[in-house]
Structures are given as C-alpha cells and as structure tokens.
Amino acid sequence: MDNAICFLLNNRSVTLQADPLRSLLDTLREDFGLTGAKKGCGEGECGACAVLVDGRLVNSCITPVIAVEGKTVFTIEGLRETPRFQELSRCFAQAGAVQCGFCTPGMVMAAEALLMRNSFPTEQDIRTALSGNLCRCTGYSAIVAAIMTAAKEGEGLWPASFDPGI
Amino acid sequence: MARVFRPGNLKEALHFLDAERAAVLAGGTDFMLKAGRYPGAEFAVLSIGHLHELKRIAIDAANVLSLGAVCTLSEILESPLVPLFLKLPIAEIGSPAIRNAATAGGNVCNASPAGDVLPMLYALDATLVLKSHGDQHEMQIRDFIQGPGLIRIAAGQMLTEIRIPLRQTWRCTWRKVGGRRANSVSKTSFYALIDRTSRGLGDVRIALGAIAPTVVRSREAERIILDAYRGKPSQRCTEIIALYDALISPIDDSRSCRDYRRTVSLGLLENFLTEVMRI
Amino acid sequence: MLEMKSISVPAGRLDFSEKMTGAAKFCQDLRPHGMFYAKTLRSSKPRAKIRAVRLPLLPDNVVIVDWRDVRGKNIVPIVTDDQPFFARDQVNYIGEPILVATGPNPDELRKIIDSIQVDYEELPAVLTIEEALSRTSDIIYGDHPWFVSYEYLKGDPDTAIHEAAISVEDEFHTGYQEQAYLEPQSMLAEQKDGVMTVRGSMQCPFYVEEALMQALGWERTRVRVIQLPTGGGFGGKEDYPSIPAVHAALAAIKTGRPVMLVYDRGEDIMCTTKRHPSCIRVKSHLDANNHIIAREIEVLSDAGAYCGLSGVVLQRMIYSVPGVYQVQNLRVSGRACATNKVPSGAFRGFGGPQAFFAIEMHMEHVAREIGVDPLLFRKTHFLRQGDLTATGGRLRSPVELEAITDSVCTLSDYYEKRSTPKEPGGKLRGIGFSAFFHGCGFTGADERDIISARVRLCKGEDETVNLYVSSAELGQGAITTLSKIAAETLDIPLSQVLCGYPDTGVCPNSGPTVASRTILVVGRLVQEAALKMKEHWDEAFCETESHFRYPGGFSFDKKLHTGDAYLEYAWGANVVEVEVDPITYSCNILGAWAAFDIGTPIDTTIAAGQVHGGMTQGLGYGCMEVLDMKAGRPLQCSLTDYMIPTSLDVCKIDFRFVQSESVLGPYGARGMGELTLVGAAPALAAAVENAIGKPVTQLPVTSEYIMELSRHG
C-alpha cells in the first residue's frame, strides 16, 4: 500500500509518507514544525490541538492523517497571516482573553470556525462554539467578549452568514 | 504499523472487507483512542470516512429517512431534511470539533450504552443496512446491538446506511443528563415520542439510555401507556414506572452511581407520563 | 466610583503577542538535536514492598534510570524530607515513580514500560482519614497516623463554653480537586560542559534548582533552571515539577542526550498533587444575645503518602477556618493524615477553600438554628481594622467587610432574591452568600526565615531597564504587572522595562510564585529597587537590588501559632444564585457576583482575568469537579471524566473592587490570585441549601448528593 498522503496545508500543497493512522497533530508538530496546536490531552477532550479541516474545527490529536487526504488543513500559523486574525488579536488583547496561552491557538481556531459560518453570533452561539475548547485560566468570559467584539467590529472580514442553529 | 486501505469507492471497500478482516475507521473519534493504546500494533484498517456514497442524506417516497453511515453529526445537524426530533440528541453530543468528525454509523457500531444517537434510533424503529460484497441485509437496531461494544455483524459486512421511518406528527421529549453542559458522557438519557393526531394519541415510544447494557425500550409498556391514556383506569402511573424499573439495570462507574441513574431515569419517565401524557 | 490610579490602567500583556499567534514555545514545542524521550514506570499498588523489577530485553538505545542513578540524596527537598525521587524497595501510593525509560522513540518506550514486571509484596494500605486514625498498629508513617498535628488557643474557651446558652455543631467533608492546568507537567534536561540545564513548565525555578542539586549532588554553579511559557499551574506546578525535572536530568546524564519528559494527561491526573480532601468539625457556643463567645474547630486533612506541603497547607487551613469573624475564645486543632494515596499539595487557595466552606456553611446553620438572618448574624461578628486575628495578629490595614458585603448584595440583588418565596412545583431557586479572606505571602515570618526574597534592576546605556526576578509567568500576568510597577516607579514607558522568564543562572531568588505573594512581596521589592534606581538615573549604568525586610512590629511564634499569621490580608464576598432541577437534581448556576478588596489593582484587565478564572475554578470545585478514589486509584483520569467547566457551564460573573489601601503592598496593592477562588464554593453550597431547604455539608455539591439530601436530608 502506498502511504503517500497529500493535502493543502495553510494554502500550500504538501505530500508526506507516513503511518496513515499517525495523528494529524503529531504530523503538524513533528513533520512540519507547526507547534501552534498543542497536545493537552491527546484524547479529543480539551481542544488545545484544534485546527480547521475543510473549514471545520477538528481535534487534530484524534484525526488520523489519512482523514485529511485531499483536504485543506488550516492552522494558527496560516490564520495569523490573515486580516481576520489581526482583528481577533486586537479584540483578544483588549478583552484580556489570553492568560497562560496554552489553549489560545485552539481557541482562536474555534473562533475563526464560528465566524466563517456565522458572522452574527449571539453569546450563546459563541459559548456553544467554544464548548470543546477547555480553558482553565480565564473562565471564558473575556474570550466570549473578544469574539463578540470581533464579530461586531470586524464586519466584512468574515463572509456575511447567519447560522440558524437547529 | 497498521496497514490502512483507503478505497476509491464503496465497491472497493466491500471487496477489501471480503478479502480480509479489518477494523473500519470512519470519523476516528473513538478509533484513535483505541488505536493509541496499541502503538505499532499490526492490524488491517479500512478507512471509509471519505466515501461520498456513504454520506447521502435522503427521504424516500415511503417517508423513510436514510442517513449514510459516515455522515458526520454536524452534517446531520445542518441537513434541512433531518427533522428536529433527530437533531436534539445529536446537538448535545460531545463538542463542535467532535461533531465535525464523529459519524452516525460510528456511534451505532461503538454500541456504547451511553451512545446518545441510540435511544432515538430504538424509539424510531430504525433499521440498519449491512452490505457485503454482493449482498445486502437489513436489521433492526435492537437486533444489531448485543451489549456494550458488541454488535451483530458478519465478516465482510459493513454498516452503510441507517434507515429511519419518519412521521411529521412525531413530537419528541429529550433529556440528556451529564456532568456538564458540553463534552460529557450521559449519566442517563430519556427519549420519547408521541404522535398526537386529530383523533387523539396515535402512538407513543419511549427509550431510556445509559441505564442498561443496551437502550431500554418496551413495546408492551408502550401499549399499556396508550391504554392508560385512552382512559383504561386500571393502569396507573406507578405501575408503568414499575414495569420500566424491572427492565433497567444501571451501574456504578466513574461518572455516577446506579441509585442516581435509576432515580433520575424513572423520574424523567414519570415527569413525561404526568406532564406530557397527563396520565 | 473611585478614580482609577494610573498603575491600574490596563497596559496590555507583555506576553500577549507570542501567545496569541501560537509562536510561544512551550516545553513540548522544543526539539533539540538528538533529543530522547522518557516515560515513567509507576507503582500499580497503593502500598507494597518491591521484591524485584524484571526488565525485558532492551534495545541498545533505550536506557533505564532508577534510584541507583541518584548520586546525591534520593529525597525531594520540600519542607519535610520524606518523598523519594524514585521508589527503592517500597511504594506508598499508586502512581509513585519507580524508574524512567529513555530513548529516541516514545511509542517504543511506552511498550517497554508496559512490559516491565514488578514483583510486589502487598502491604495493607490505609485509604481514608478514618482508616488512618483508627489503625492501632502497622502505622504507615512514623509512630502516629498523621504527618503534622497543630493546636492553638485564643482567650479562654473552656470558661466561655461553660457560660454558653446554646451550642451548634457541624461536620463538613470536602473532596479532591485537580488543578487541570491545560499543559501537562513537562521538562527538558540537557547537560553541556558540566552544567545541567533544565527548562520547563513550573512555578518555582529555585525549588527545581534545589531539587537538582540535592539529587545530582552537584554545586549550584553546575545547575541552571529556566522557566518556559507555562500552561497554567494553580499550585500543581509548585513542588511537583522537581520530580520530573530530576528524572529528566538523570536520564540526560546517563544518555548524554537532551531528554524531554512530558506527562500524558491520564498520568498527570493520576500521580500529581491535588487539593486536600478534608473533614472539618466546627462547634460554636453562643450567649443569650446570639453572640458567639467561643468556638472549637477540628480540621483533618488527607495528605496522601508523603508530607510535602501538607503541613503548610494545614497551617493555612487552621488560620483561615475561624473565618472573617471576631470570636474571643477559640480552640483550633488540625492534623494532616497519612494515607496510601497520591500526595495532596498546593492548589490555589492552599487550604482556604475547605476552611471557608466549613465556616461559612456553619454560620448559615447557626443563624438558622437561632432564627437570625444569616447576613445580619455575620455582620455582627465581622472583623474590623485594629482587631486581633484568630492567632492574635493585629489587622493593620483597613478591613472593609461591611462595604464589601453591601457591594456584592446590591450587585446581586441578594435581599430581594433571598426573600422571594419559592414557587411550588417548579425548579428550585436559591441564593447564597460567603465572606472570606486570603492571607497574602508565606505564613508567619517565613518570608524572612525561609525565602528572604531579592530582586534586581539593571539600567543600560540605552535607558532600557532589565528587571530580574524569579517570579514565573503562569498566565496570571506576573511579567506584565511587575514590569508595570518598575515603569510606574521610574516614570518611564512600560516598553522601556524588559523582563524575561526566570532563569536561575541570571535572576536573584525572589522566591516561589505561590501564596499570592508576587505583587505584595516581590512587587514591593521591585518598587523599592526602582526607587533606589531613580536616585541614580543620571548615571550611565546603574544596578540596584532590594532585599525583603520583615516589617517592624510584626512577629509570629510558630510553635504557639500566635502573632501575625500573614503579612497582609485580602478580603472578599461572593453571592451565587442557582436553580435545582427537582427531577435530575442538577444544579444550574444562574449568576455569580463578587466584591473583593485587593487594595489597588495593578492593571484592572489582568485583575478581572483573575476574578473570572478564579471564581470559575471555585464554582467547579463547588458543584462539578469530582475525583474519587477506589482502592487508592483515582477513578477520573481524563478530562472527560474529571470535569472542569466548559464555556457553556459558566454563568455571567459580575464584580466590583472595593479598594482600601494596604499599608505594605506596592501602590497599596494586596494579593489576589488565590482570593478569587476561595469563596465561590461556599456561596454556591449556601444557594443550594437555600433552594432545597436541607443543610449542605459536603463538597462538591453534585447532583447525586443533592438527590441524597432531597430524599433524606
């Protein structure tokens, strides 16, 4: 069996030979040196490893790398080059939404995933979107406030969309 | 290192399964945890999460909803074809990132007593389509799931589709009881449907999760509830609850205790009978 | 509204950008050339003799490190010398380290660890406080079932008890709490040119340095410890990191490689320190005017298998347990019991959360017993400036408990909600209150006797000022707030002050990052060093240091537990409103409110972050975070089973700062890091009690417990 796996990583086409069941997290961190995504639990419980696959938030620690074959993978290292990140960064700074910083990259990816689908989120929408990203420092309030402000003041950066929920 | 086969289509997948025994990988949310416990173990894996043929969501002429086995929970939540009474339990599973990867078929095949997709499938009399190379079977979910982690699937067979007969008139009551509001495994769960037409109550279904090795549903009890509703005074609420009490066998574990599970499960049932059914 | 002092104006975190972009390098992000990994073999028995350890045939590049490799002393240096770095011939808790395997492939190491056979001879284990106290022979620690036992008296309790009109008694129980920092314990050790450098996740670089010197038997000049960005500590990285640091260092010496030791989450929960479970008995004696004239309090804590910090935690428990109340006659005792379980240790609050839960619930119960409004009852006993504390220390700074209470009650609409009659049939609403303090800095005179902190400031020719402290940046904002104090005092822009992560090779020892001492003690020294520098600002190069001086008039007798137990106090009150579901017994937190007197906040945004984070941890402790032991083994060893609050579990938290200036802290600041956690659980428990009408005597207040209370109460 050919173990070559191809995907688009932060807008760059990449190919690697790897154990197909190797976690996407280990692949990103060890094979590509992208250490923004963190290993907090290795079991999909904390969200510190969250990245976007085809625009959706996933826990890279329990995503086998074969699952991203032919897909787009977007990490904090890709996001931080965008104007959307600049806006999130400004709002996170203002709200005091970063403390120890370990959950932050995953948290920012969760915010991006939300705003790409729902550019007018309610507080409840934001809390739901972050519910798989544990933070032990902030109590979430500042993070929720930061995302709320980014959605309001960053109008136009994310495609206008509204998620009606269920 | 595990040998992983990524088929181009369903036919190739079934052909592979016909030739060798393999673990089936869909979303990976449970698979990766189990695989992580055996680093470097030699086993064959069939990866099917990408197969478009297994991602179909459709309703046929007989009003049966068909969910492809590798539809992610998020895809089901976003589909306009899927009614609310199926979405409510799914919306409370795991977290957004888990729902983006976990599949409906995976939740069924894991056969966890706490699997939150299962009670509604029991209540709705869902059937499972099991395909193998050159063959196809349909099986009721209650026959498929044998116990915790135990499913009735033959060598070469794969779950490809979940078929759910729909009624526009179903109204659902769902309660998941977990230790927190997201990312929690059910301590117990309650799912009920009623079909109230202009002529009165047509049907009632009740499924209790996480209080026995498999979901608990009793057609006999449901008939008695219907009778009670239709005014046969011989069957009172306490007797109905006693029927269910005899069917459940909750356990103590790291998340809760049997006493709590029993009390709350039966409490939710009682609340449903008195507040919704008004028995 | 007070006008905000310039020091309080938010300045923006200095470490923000590197953390926001994901560029910050945590320990697990480093990968020096030729690095080896390490995995730990741990005891699977709570108490056993090790007869033999049978290794499988090892690949050439895998090396085993155990007690034989400890050339210095195989004892972790922390307060009491009893815990080994590696078990030698006996294990005393499940998870105790026996050896470390090191090599290039972590998966292979895990397999090797799994295939090592340890031949145990099991010994009868002590698994609870009750078992420890009832055992008459085969005591597991020395000749008594506790590591430490304290008692102190205030006034003449016996005479007062004799005169009492009524007595009310309670017994409270609290469970474990796991710090659940998002970054697991992580260390990277590297030996170069005869110097051992250990970098990693930690609160106290000089504790780690001390541990390395002791285990390796090396001079201070050959050991260097550098803190890396640390993904949360909360006390869990106070003393524990010494163990993985020494393990990694020994592996690095034996292999000649850099060695990375990162714990798995399950391993981290299983074998690192947690908040002490406790049993607290309180008995109050009142006169005919409903005034408390005497109190007897007995505290028992479950210390686990080694003493570690349990003695100091117990001190804080017994000094905190009389609460914010003036009671003339006290008898308080405490014992930290030895059990065959993972050692309990430091966790934000350090004994305070258990103590204030007990005393605040007790105040509710006494008030109910005598038919007095619980808030009014508290107010008539509140401590005031100038009063003597339980240990007889004078409260020198202002004590604004009345203002704090009024502030939080107005904010939360407490009286209105408390007096609203319950609607029958529906969900049960309740509201609860707590008042509390946190003593800032080390206990008694230990800031002088044990720590003796120093800080240094250096001004270069470009007029930038380097600030050298050993205070660790854990997310709480230490680097930013200490730099702000230097900048404000020197009257220079914040950007002109440079402060990095602590490095024992460069920084003076300003003490550990614990005990809410960073602003009060270290911040004060920074301010003093900056004031000295200001006098020499015109000189091209200038270096100033300042040393801790125990303030005049303070004293503490450690044996008698009398005098100034703490340098300063910070005060607070919380209100929590809950709704209890009568069917599932689940407790939904509707709102949480707080007022804190932390003196002057050094940056209001950072202080607000402490409030939200601390209260959220406290609410988790109050109702959600369950860690049970079965046969000495923790049952909840994952972040799915050990549940901390998610974004959906946290309600709106609203708070005010009541600012009365400390006489000691820089710019009038007191300590705040721990205070914010202490009062949330008792306010929540009181709210549940108010909702269901049954006395709550146990933490956490889980659905299962509420069910039990509702049935039997």
Coordinates of C-alpha atoms in Angstrom, one line a residue, chain A residues 29-30 33 35-41 43 45-46 48 76-77 80 85 88-90 92-96 98-105 108 124 126-128 130-141 144, chain C residues 13 15-16 19-26 28-29 31 37 177-184 230-232 234 265 347 474-476 605 609-610 612-614 616-617 625 638-640 642 644-648 650-651:
Chain A
R29 CA 4.1 19.4 15.0
E30 CA 6.9 16.9 14.2
G33 CA 7.3 22.1 12.7
T35 CA 3.8 23.8 17.0
G36 CA 0.9 26.3 17.5
A37 CA -1.5 23.4 18.0
K38 CA -0.8 21.9 21.4
K39 CA -1.2 18.5 23.0
G40 CA -3.2 19.0 26.2
C41 CA -4.8 15.6 26.5
E43 CA -7.9 12.3 23.5
E45 CA -11.2 16.3 25.2
C46 CA -9.5 19.7 25.6
A48 CA -5.8 22.7 22.5
I76 CA -2.9 29.1 13.6
E77 CA 0.3 29.5 11.6
R80 CA -2.1 34.5 11.7
F85 CA -6.5 37.2 12.7
L88 CA -9.3 38.7 16.5
S89 CA -5.9 39.6 18.0
R90 CA -6.9 43.2 18.6
F92 CA -8.4 39.3 22.4
A93 CA -5.8 41.8 23.6
Q94 CA -8.4 44.4 24.6
A95 CA -10.6 41.9 26.4
G96 CA -7.7 40.3 28.3
V98 CA -5.2 35.4 26.9
Q99 CA -3.6 34.2 30.1
C100 CA -1.3 31.1 30.1
G101 CA -1.7 30.9 26.3
F102 CA -1.8 27.1 26.0
C103 CA -5.4 26.9 24.9
T104 CA -5.2 30.1 22.9
P105 CA -4.3 28.8 19.4
V108 CA -8.7 31.2 18.1
Q124 CA -24.9 31.5 23.2
I126 CA -20.1 31.7 20.9
R127 CA -20.3 29.7 24.1
T128 CA -21.5 26.6 22.1
L130 CA -16.1 27.2 22.3
S131 CA -17.6 24.3 24.3
G132 CA -15.0 21.8 23.2
N133 CA -12.1 24.1 24.0
L134 CA -11.2 24.0 27.7
C135 CA -9.6 27.0 29.3
R136 CA -8.6 26.8 33.0
C137 CA -7.4 30.4 33.4
T138 CA -9.9 32.8 32.1
G139 CA -13.3 31.5 33.0
Y140 CA -14.1 32.1 29.3
S141 CA -15.8 35.5 29.9
V144 CA -16.5 35.3 24.6
Chain C
R13 CA 0.1 41.9 28.5
D15 CA 3.5 38.2 26.5
F16 CA 0.3 38.6 24.5
K19 CA 0.8 33.5 22.9
M20 CA -1.9 34.8 20.5
T21 CA 0.0 33.8 17.4
G22 CA 0.9 30.4 18.7
A23 CA 4.6 31.3 18.4
A24 CA 5.3 31.0 22.2
K25 CA 7.4 27.9 22.7
F26 CA 6.1 25.7 25.5
Q28 CA 6.6 20.3 24.3
D29 CA 7.4 22.6 21.3
R31 CA 13.2 19.6 19.9
Y37 CA 12.1 11.0 25.2
Q177 CA -9.7 19.0 43.3
E178 CA -7.3 18.5 40.4
Q179 CA -5.5 21.6 39.1
A180 CA -6.2 20.5 35.5
Y181 CA -3.8 23.1 34.0
L182 CA -4.1 22.7 30.3
E183 CA -0.3 22.0 29.8
P184 CA 0.7 18.7 31.5
T230 CA 3.8 27.6 31.3
G231 CA 0.3 26.4 30.5
G232 CA -1.2 27.1 33.9
F234 CA -2.6 26.8 40.1
R265 CA -3.0 13.6 30.7
F347 CA -3.8 24.3 44.8
L474 CA 1.9 31.3 34.6
G475 CA -0.8 33.3 32.8
Q476 CA -1.6 35.4 35.8
T605 CA -7.9 43.9 33.0
G609 CA -9.0 37.9 34.5
Q610 CA -8.0 36.6 37.9
H612 CA -13.3 35.3 36.3
G613 CA -10.8 32.4 36.2
G614 CA -10.6 32.0 40.0
T616 CA -14.9 29.6 37.7
Q617 CA -12.4 27.2 39.4
E625 CA -15.3 18.6 39.8
S638 CA -9.1 12.0 31.8
L639 CA -10.6 15.4 31.1
T640 CA -13.8 13.7 30.0
Y642 CA -12.6 14.7 35.5
I644 CA -13.9 21.2 34.7
P645 CA -16.4 23.8 33.5
T646 CA -16.7 24.4 29.7
S647 CA -17.8 27.8 28.2
L648 CA -21.4 26.6 28.4
V650 CA -20.1 29.3 33.2
C651 CA -22.7 31.9 34.0

